[in-house]
């Protein structure tokens, strides 16, 4: 009995010693993203996630965040940095660089989804069977997308498809570029951080964004008109270098797993609703004009854009994405399920 007590005491002491050593020499993780440090994605998502990881590992892990403007904040380099281990965790846009994640970007097709909740849950449901090969070298912590975006313009009001003719509009992805071209506009690829100055200079006439970005980049200032067409969404990834993840102690990996995946994906619907509201409020306060498409009008836009969707899927098939149409069909089914249609 005494021997067992001594053995148990030694084990406890060893554990406490190990914990003290871990706390004294914490695992330091670099987390990067492409948005300003003041953006709600850092404030409400990345910072709390990092803090929770630190707290739940009892200080074994410390996370340093590198936003836009930092040495790791370039929008086009997030996935490469995570894969190479230059950073340990990254949050990035699926559509930049163009063509990097073609299967994931199918969710961006026009008039497919209306809510961030349905879009994010659809992406996560698609991931195990259809998207895993796009994320070699990283552990996917979450996939998500924003609430259906609007068409914003500076000098010309847009309420119909014809109103888009000749306008130069910033587009976030290939799918949306094809949509705009079909409707007579000229899409312009551009990082979100450059949109404000290019609107002011007249380089572009408008942009497509959710309300969140209108507030986050203060675009309500140079913009005058907003069409709530619920036309598209843009997808994002939140990933970790796979080698780094596997090198972590088992208890740390367990915490990361519990904080990620479906648990994390389920939060994005409410988050995006919160993030969108200030943009709408700011546009209203400034006196900008806001119009909306009815469900009947959205059906007409969707019908007009059917050839674009077919062309986009055909182009993916030509690039080797043989299951592009299957993924799109499954996305439609999952969106209908999550939007309660």
Short mmCIF file of C-alpha atoms in Angstrom, two decimals:
data_model
loop_
_atom_site.label_atom_id
_atom_site.label_comp_id
_atom_site.label_asym_id
_atom_site.label_seq_id
_atom_site.Cartn_x
_atom_site.Cartn_y
_atom_site.Cartn_z
CA UNK A 1 0.00 0.00 0.00
CA UNK A 2 2.82 2.38 0.94
CA UNK A 3 4.67 1.46 -2.25
CA UNK A 4 1.59 2.25 -4.37
CA UNK A 5 1.17 5.59 -2.62
CA UNK A 6 4.79 6.48 -3.25
CA UNK A 7 4.49 5.46 -6.92
CA UNK A 8 1.33 7.54 -7.38
CA UNK A 9 3.02 10.48 -5.71
CA UNK A 10 6.02 10.19 -8.01
CA UNK A 11 3.72 10.11 -11.08
CA UNK A 12 1.86 13.21 -9.92
CA UNK A 13 5.13 14.98 -9.23
CA UNK A 14 6.43 14.04 -12.66
CA UNK A 15 3.26 15.33 -14.28
CA UNK A 16 3.44 18.61 -12.37
CA UNK A 17 7.10 18.98 -13.29
CA UNK A 18 6.27 18.37 -16.94
CA UNK A 19 3.44 20.90 -16.84
CA UNK A 20 5.68 23.49 -15.19
CA UNK A 21 8.27 22.93 -17.89
CA UNK A 22 5.62 23.33 -20.61
CA UNK A 23 4.30 26.53 -19.10
CA UNK A 24 7.83 27.88 -18.72
CA UNK A 25 8.68 27.02 -22.33
CA UNK A 26 5.39 27.32 -24.22
CA UNK A 27 4.85 26.20 -27.80
CA UNK A 28 4.71 29.34 -29.89
CA UNK A 29 2.39 29.33 -32.91
CA UNK A 30 2.30 31.95 -35.65
CA UNK A 31 -1.18 32.73 -37.00
CA UNK A 32 -1.57 34.91 -40.12
CA UNK A 33 -4.44 36.48 -42.03
CA UNK A 34 -4.95 39.17 -44.67
CA UNK A 35 -7.31 41.57 -42.88
CA UNK A 36 -6.59 44.62 -40.68
CA UNK A 37 -6.08 43.94 -37.00
CA UNK A 38 -9.22 45.99 -36.30
CA UNK A 39 -11.39 43.75 -38.49
CA UNK A 40 -14.08 41.73 -36.64
CA UNK A 41 -12.66 38.47 -38.01
CA UNK A 42 -9.59 39.09 -35.84
CA UNK A 43 -11.50 40.67 -32.96
CA UNK A 44 -14.35 38.13 -32.66
CA UNK A 45 -12.88 34.99 -34.20
CA UNK A 46 -9.10 34.74 -34.37
CA UNK A 47 -8.15 36.47 -31.12
CA UNK A 48 -10.73 34.62 -28.97
CA UNK A 49 -9.82 31.32 -30.67
CA UNK A 50 -6.13 31.88 -29.88
CA UNK A 51 -6.89 32.94 -26.32
CA UNK A 52 -9.09 29.89 -25.74
CA UNK A 53 -6.32 27.63 -27.05
CA UNK A 54 -3.85 29.22 -24.65
CA UNK A 55 -6.24 28.93 -21.70
CA UNK A 56 -7.37 25.37 -22.40
CA UNK A 57 -3.77 24.19 -22.73
CA UNK A 58 -2.89 25.88 -19.42
CA UNK A 59 -0.31 28.07 -21.06
CA UNK A 60 1.42 25.28 -23.01
CA UNK A 61 0.62 27.18 -26.21
CA UNK A 62 1.04 30.85 -27.10
CA UNK A 63 -0.30 32.31 -30.35
CA UNK A 64 1.04 35.39 -32.11
CA UNK A 65 -1.25 36.91 -34.77
CA UNK A 66 0.08 38.55 -37.95
CA UNK A 67 -2.63 40.58 -39.77
CA UNK A 68 -2.57 42.60 -43.00
CA UNK A 69 0.41 44.92 -43.12
CA UNK A 70 2.62 42.49 -41.23
CA UNK A 71 5.38 40.38 -42.76
CA UNK A 72 2.92 37.47 -43.13
CA UNK A 73 -0.26 39.39 -44.01
CA UNK A 74 -0.28 39.18 -47.83
CA UNK A 75 -3.68 38.01 -49.09
CA UNK A 76 -2.29 35.71 -51.82
CA UNK A 77 0.26 33.94 -49.62
CA UNK A 78 -1.80 32.53 -46.76
CA UNK A 79 -2.09 28.93 -47.99
CA UNK A 80 1.52 28.79 -49.21
CA UNK A 81 2.78 30.06 -45.85
CA UNK A 82 0.79 27.47 -43.94
CA UNK A 83 1.87 24.61 -46.20
CA UNK A 84 5.53 25.60 -46.01
CA UNK A 85 5.44 26.10 -42.26
CA UNK A 86 6.40 29.77 -42.55
CA UNK A 87 3.36 30.27 -40.33
CA UNK A 88 1.60 27.58 -38.33
CA UNK A 89 -2.02 28.68 -38.82
CA UNK A 90 -3.56 30.79 -41.58
CA UNK A 91 -6.92 32.25 -42.50
CA UNK A 92 -7.33 33.07 -46.18
CA UNK A 93 -9.61 33.62 -49.17
CA UNK A 94 -10.29 30.52 -51.28
CA UNK A 95 -10.46 32.60 -54.48
CA UNK A 96 -7.02 34.23 -54.17
CA UNK A 97 -4.88 33.28 -56.00
CA UNK A 98 -7.39 32.42 -58.71
CA UNK A 99 -7.80 28.72 -59.42
CA UNK A 100 -5.98 27.51 -56.28
CA UNK A 101 -9.01 25.79 -54.71
CA UNK A 102 -11.43 25.17 -57.60
CA UNK A 103 -13.62 22.62 -55.83
CA UNK A 104 -14.03 24.76 -52.72
CA UNK A 105 -14.80 27.80 -54.87
CA UNK A 106 -17.87 26.11 -56.40
CA UNK A 107 -19.77 27.54 -53.42
CA UNK A 108 -19.03 31.00 -54.90
CA UNK A 109 -21.25 30.39 -57.94
CA UNK A 110 -23.99 33.01 -58.33
CA UNK A 111 -27.34 32.72 -56.60
CA UNK A 112 -26.48 29.40 -54.96
CA UNK A 113 -26.67 30.42 -51.32
CA UNK A 114 -28.06 33.28 -49.23
CA UNK A 115 -26.75 32.85 -45.69
CA UNK A 116 -23.32 32.41 -44.16
CA UNK A 117 -24.73 29.71 -41.92
CA UNK A 118 -25.92 27.55 -44.83
CA UNK A 119 -22.82 28.25 -46.92
CA UNK A 120 -20.40 27.38 -44.12
CA UNK A 121 -22.23 24.21 -43.10
CA UNK A 122 -22.46 23.17 -46.76
CA UNK A 123 -18.71 23.58 -47.23
CA UNK A 124 -18.00 21.52 -44.14
CA UNK A 125 -20.39 18.78 -45.24
CA UNK A 126 -18.74 18.72 -48.68
CA UNK A 127 -15.22 18.58 -47.26
CA UNK A 128 -14.77 14.89 -46.29
CA UNK A 129 -15.97 13.40 -49.58
CA UNK A 130 -15.13 16.07 -52.14
CA UNK A 131 -12.59 18.69 -51.02
CA UNK A 132 -9.82 16.96 -49.07
CA UNK A 133 -7.38 16.72 -51.99
CA UNK A 134 -7.26 20.53 -52.22
CA UNK A 135 -5.77 20.81 -48.74
CA UNK A 136 -2.70 18.56 -48.87
CA UNK A 137 -0.06 19.62 -46.37
CA UNK A 138 -2.49 21.34 -44.02
CA UNK A 139 -5.03 20.33 -41.42
CA UNK A 140 -8.31 22.06 -42.16
CA UNK A 141 -9.66 23.64 -38.98
CA UNK A 142 -12.71 25.20 -40.66
CA UNK A 143 -14.20 26.29 -43.97
CA UNK A 144 -16.72 29.10 -44.09
CA UNK A 145 -18.35 31.75 -46.27
CA UNK A 146 -20.06 35.09 -45.81
CA UNK A 147 -23.71 36.07 -46.14
CA UNK A 148 -24.79 36.55 -49.75
CA UNK A 149 -23.14 39.69 -51.11
CA UNK A 150 -24.41 42.89 -52.66
CA UNK A 151 -23.51 44.98 -55.68
CA UNK A 152 -22.19 48.38 -54.59
CA UNK A 153 -21.61 51.33 -56.92
CA UNK A 154 -20.34 54.87 -56.68
CA UNK A 155 -21.78 56.98 -59.48
CA UNK A 156 -24.54 54.86 -61.00
CA UNK A 157 -27.54 53.23 -59.37
CA UNK A 158 -27.99 49.56 -60.22
CA UNK A 159 -31.40 47.90 -59.88
CA UNK A 160 -31.55 45.75 -63.04
CA UNK A 161 -29.18 43.48 -64.93
CA UNK A 162 -28.99 46.05 -67.73
CA UNK A 163 -27.70 48.70 -65.32
CA UNK A 164 -24.45 46.75 -64.94
CA UNK A 165 -23.49 47.20 -68.58
CA UNK A 166 -20.08 48.89 -68.92
CA UNK A 167 -19.36 49.18 -65.19
CA UNK A 168 -15.93 48.25 -63.83
CA UNK A 169 -16.50 46.21 -60.69
CA UNK A 170 -14.04 44.58 -58.33
CA UNK A 171 -14.70 40.82 -58.20
CA UNK A 172 -13.45 38.41 -55.51
CA UNK A 173 -13.36 35.19 -57.53
CA UNK A 174 -13.46 33.68 -61.01
CA UNK A 175 -17.09 32.62 -60.62
CA UNK A 176 -18.19 36.17 -59.81
CA UNK A 177 -16.03 37.58 -62.59
CA UNK A 178 -17.86 35.32 -65.04
CA UNK A 179 -21.19 36.43 -63.59
CA UNK A 180 -20.35 40.10 -64.05
CA UNK A 181 -19.08 39.56 -67.59
CA UNK A 182 -22.31 37.81 -68.53
CA UNK A 183 -24.23 40.83 -67.25
CA UNK A 184 -22.13 43.29 -69.26
CA UNK A 185 -19.78 44.55 -66.56
CA UNK A 186 -15.98 44.45 -66.57
CA UNK A 187 -14.65 42.51 -63.57
CA UNK A 188 -11.43 43.68 -61.94
CA UNK A 189 -9.32 41.47 -59.69
CA UNK A 190 -8.14 43.40 -56.66
CA UNK A 191 -7.31 42.74 -52.98
CA UNK A 192 -10.04 44.08 -50.70
CA UNK A 193 -7.60 46.45 -49.02
CA UNK A 194 -7.14 48.36 -52.32
CA UNK A 195 -10.81 48.89 -53.17
CA UNK A 196 -11.33 52.17 -51.28
CA UNK A 197 -8.56 54.10 -53.01
CA UNK A 198 -9.49 52.73 -56.43
CA UNK A 199 -13.10 53.78 -55.94
CA UNK A 200 -11.94 57.26 -55.00
CA UNK A 201 -9.65 57.49 -58.02
CA UNK A 202 -12.33 56.25 -60.39
CA UNK A 203 -10.32 53.19 -61.39
CA UNK A 204 -13.41 51.09 -60.62
CA UNK A 205 -17.09 52.03 -60.52
CA UNK A 206 -18.07 49.63 -57.79
CA UNK A 207 -17.55 46.31 -56.10
CA UNK A 208 -19.29 43.22 -54.83
CA UNK A 209 -19.02 42.64 -51.10
CA UNK A 210 -21.10 41.67 -48.08
CA UNK A 211 -22.07 44.47 -45.69
CA UNK A 212 -19.26 43.41 -43.37
CA UNK A 213 -16.61 44.61 -45.82
CA UNK A 214 -18.47 47.86 -46.44
CA UNK A 215 -17.93 48.66 -42.79
CA UNK A 216 -14.55 46.97 -42.35
CA UNK A 217 -12.96 48.93 -45.21
CA UNK A 218 -15.15 52.05 -44.74
CA UNK A 219 -16.47 51.66 -48.29
CA UNK A 220 -19.73 53.40 -47.38
CA UNK A 221 -17.73 56.64 -47.71
CA UNK A 222 -16.91 56.52 -51.46
CA UNK A 223 -20.01 54.46 -52.37
CA UNK A 224 -23.50 55.83 -53.07
CA UNK A 225 -25.68 52.89 -54.07
CA UNK A 226 -26.20 49.32 -52.85
CA UNK A 227 -28.21 46.54 -54.51
CA UNK A 228 -29.03 43.71 -52.11
CA UNK A 229 -29.18 41.05 -54.80
CA UNK A 230 -27.99 38.22 -52.53
CA UNK A 231 -26.00 37.32 -55.60
CA UNK A 232 -23.02 35.32 -54.37
CA UNK A 233 -20.80 34.31 -51.50
CA UNK A 234 -17.05 34.07 -51.03
CA UNK A 235 -15.39 31.20 -49.21
CA UNK A 236 -12.55 31.18 -46.70
CA UNK A 237 -10.29 28.56 -45.15
CA UNK A 238 -8.76 28.29 -41.68
CA UNK A 239 -5.87 25.82 -41.78
CA UNK A 240 -2.84 24.63 -39.85
CA UNK A 241 0.45 23.24 -41.10
CA UNK A 242 -0.04 19.48 -40.92
CA UNK A 243 3.50 18.66 -39.76
CA UNK A 244 3.22 21.21 -36.98
CA UNK A 245 -0.12 19.83 -35.89
CA UNK A 246 1.22 16.27 -35.75
CA UNK A 247 4.26 17.41 -33.76
CA UNK A 248 2.12 18.84 -30.96
CA UNK A 249 1.50 16.94 -27.72
CA UNK A 250 -1.61 14.77 -27.81
CA UNK A 251 -3.45 16.90 -25.25
CA UNK A 252 -2.85 20.05 -27.32
CA UNK A 253 -4.08 18.35 -30.50
CA UNK A 254 -7.19 17.24 -28.63
CA UNK A 255 -7.96 20.82 -27.62
CA UNK A 256 -7.44 22.09 -31.17
CA UNK A 257 -9.76 19.37 -32.50
CA UNK A 258 -12.45 20.26 -29.96
CA UNK A 259 -12.24 23.96 -30.86
CA UNK A 260 -12.33 23.39 -34.61
CA UNK A 261 -14.37 21.52 -37.20
CA UNK A 262 -18.14 21.51 -36.84
CA UNK A 263 -17.98 23.30 -33.49
CA UNK A 264 -16.27 26.27 -35.12
CA UNK A 265 -18.20 26.13 -38.40
CA UNK A 266 -21.50 26.41 -36.51
CA UNK A 267 -20.49 29.85 -35.19
CA UNK A 268 -20.03 31.63 -38.51
CA UNK A 269 -23.71 32.23 -39.26
CA UNK A 270 -24.26 34.33 -36.15
CA UNK A 271 -20.86 35.99 -36.51
CA UNK A 272 -21.52 37.15 -40.08
CA UNK A 273 -24.95 38.50 -39.11
CA UNK A 274 -23.25 40.55 -36.40
CA UNK A 275 -20.44 41.66 -38.73
CA UNK A 276 -22.83 42.74 -41.49
CA UNK A 277 -25.07 44.99 -39.40
CA UNK A 278 -22.59 47.87 -38.85
CA UNK A 279 -22.00 48.14 -42.61
CA UNK A 280 -25.70 48.45 -43.31
CA UNK A 281 -26.09 50.95 -40.47
CA UNK A 282 -23.17 53.06 -41.75
CA UNK A 283 -24.59 53.18 -45.29
CA UNK A 284 -28.00 54.22 -43.99
CA UNK A 285 -26.48 56.88 -41.74
CA UNK A 286 -24.52 58.37 -44.64
CA UNK A 287 -27.70 58.51 -46.72
CA UNK A 288 -26.69 55.96 -49.35
CA UNK A 289 -29.52 54.49 -51.43
CA UNK A 290 -30.27 50.81 -50.86
CA UNK A 291 -32.42 48.63 -53.14
CA UNK A 292 -33.27 44.92 -52.97
CA UNK A 293 -34.21 42.22 -55.43
CA UNK A 294 -37.41 40.31 -54.80
CA UNK A 295 -37.41 36.51 -54.89
CA UNK A 296 -39.03 36.68 -58.34
CA UNK A 297 -36.30 39.01 -59.59
CA UNK A 298 -33.59 36.77 -58.16
CA UNK A 299 -35.12 33.86 -60.08
CA UNK A 300 -34.82 35.85 -63.31
CA UNK A 301 -31.17 36.71 -62.60
CA UNK A 302 -30.47 33.06 -61.80
CA UNK A 303 -32.10 31.94 -65.06
CA UNK A 304 -30.05 34.46 -67.02
CA UNK A 305 -26.88 33.21 -65.38
CA UNK A 306 -27.50 29.49 -65.94
CA UNK A 307 -25.07 29.43 -68.92
CA UNK A 308 -22.36 30.95 -66.71
CA UNK A 309 -22.75 28.17 -64.16
CA UNK A 310 -22.62 25.52 -66.88
CA UNK A 311 -19.56 27.15 -68.46
CA UNK A 312 -17.80 27.42 -65.11
CA UNK A 313 -18.40 23.75 -64.27
CA UNK A 314 -17.32 22.71 -67.77
CA UNK A 315 -14.07 24.66 -67.37
CA UNK A 316 -13.39 22.88 -64.08
CA UNK A 317 -13.96 19.53 -65.78
CA UNK A 318 -11.46 20.49 -68.47
CA UNK A 319 -8.96 21.30 -65.72
CA UNK A 320 -9.36 17.83 -64.27
CA UNK A 321 -12.10 18.39 -61.68
CA UNK A 322 -14.16 15.45 -62.91
CA UNK A 323 -16.73 15.66 -60.12
CA UNK A 324 -17.44 19.40 -60.51
CA UNK A 325 -21.11 18.90 -61.39
CA UNK A 326 -21.56 16.37 -58.61
CA UNK A 327 -20.11 18.84 -56.11
CA UNK A 328 -22.41 21.59 -57.39
CA UNK A 329 -25.43 19.28 -57.16
CA UNK A 330 -24.51 18.26 -53.63
CA UNK A 331 -23.97 21.91 -52.70
CA UNK A 332 -27.48 22.72 -53.93
CA UNK A 333 -28.90 19.87 -51.84
CA UNK A 334 -27.03 20.86 -48.69
CA UNK A 335 -27.87 24.57 -49.07
CA UNK A 336 -31.56 23.67 -49.41
CA UNK A 337 -31.26 21.50 -46.31
CA UNK A 338 -29.57 24.17 -44.20
CA UNK A 339 -31.72 27.05 -45.45
CA UNK A 340 -34.85 25.02 -44.74
CA UNK A 341 -36.18 25.05 -48.28
#
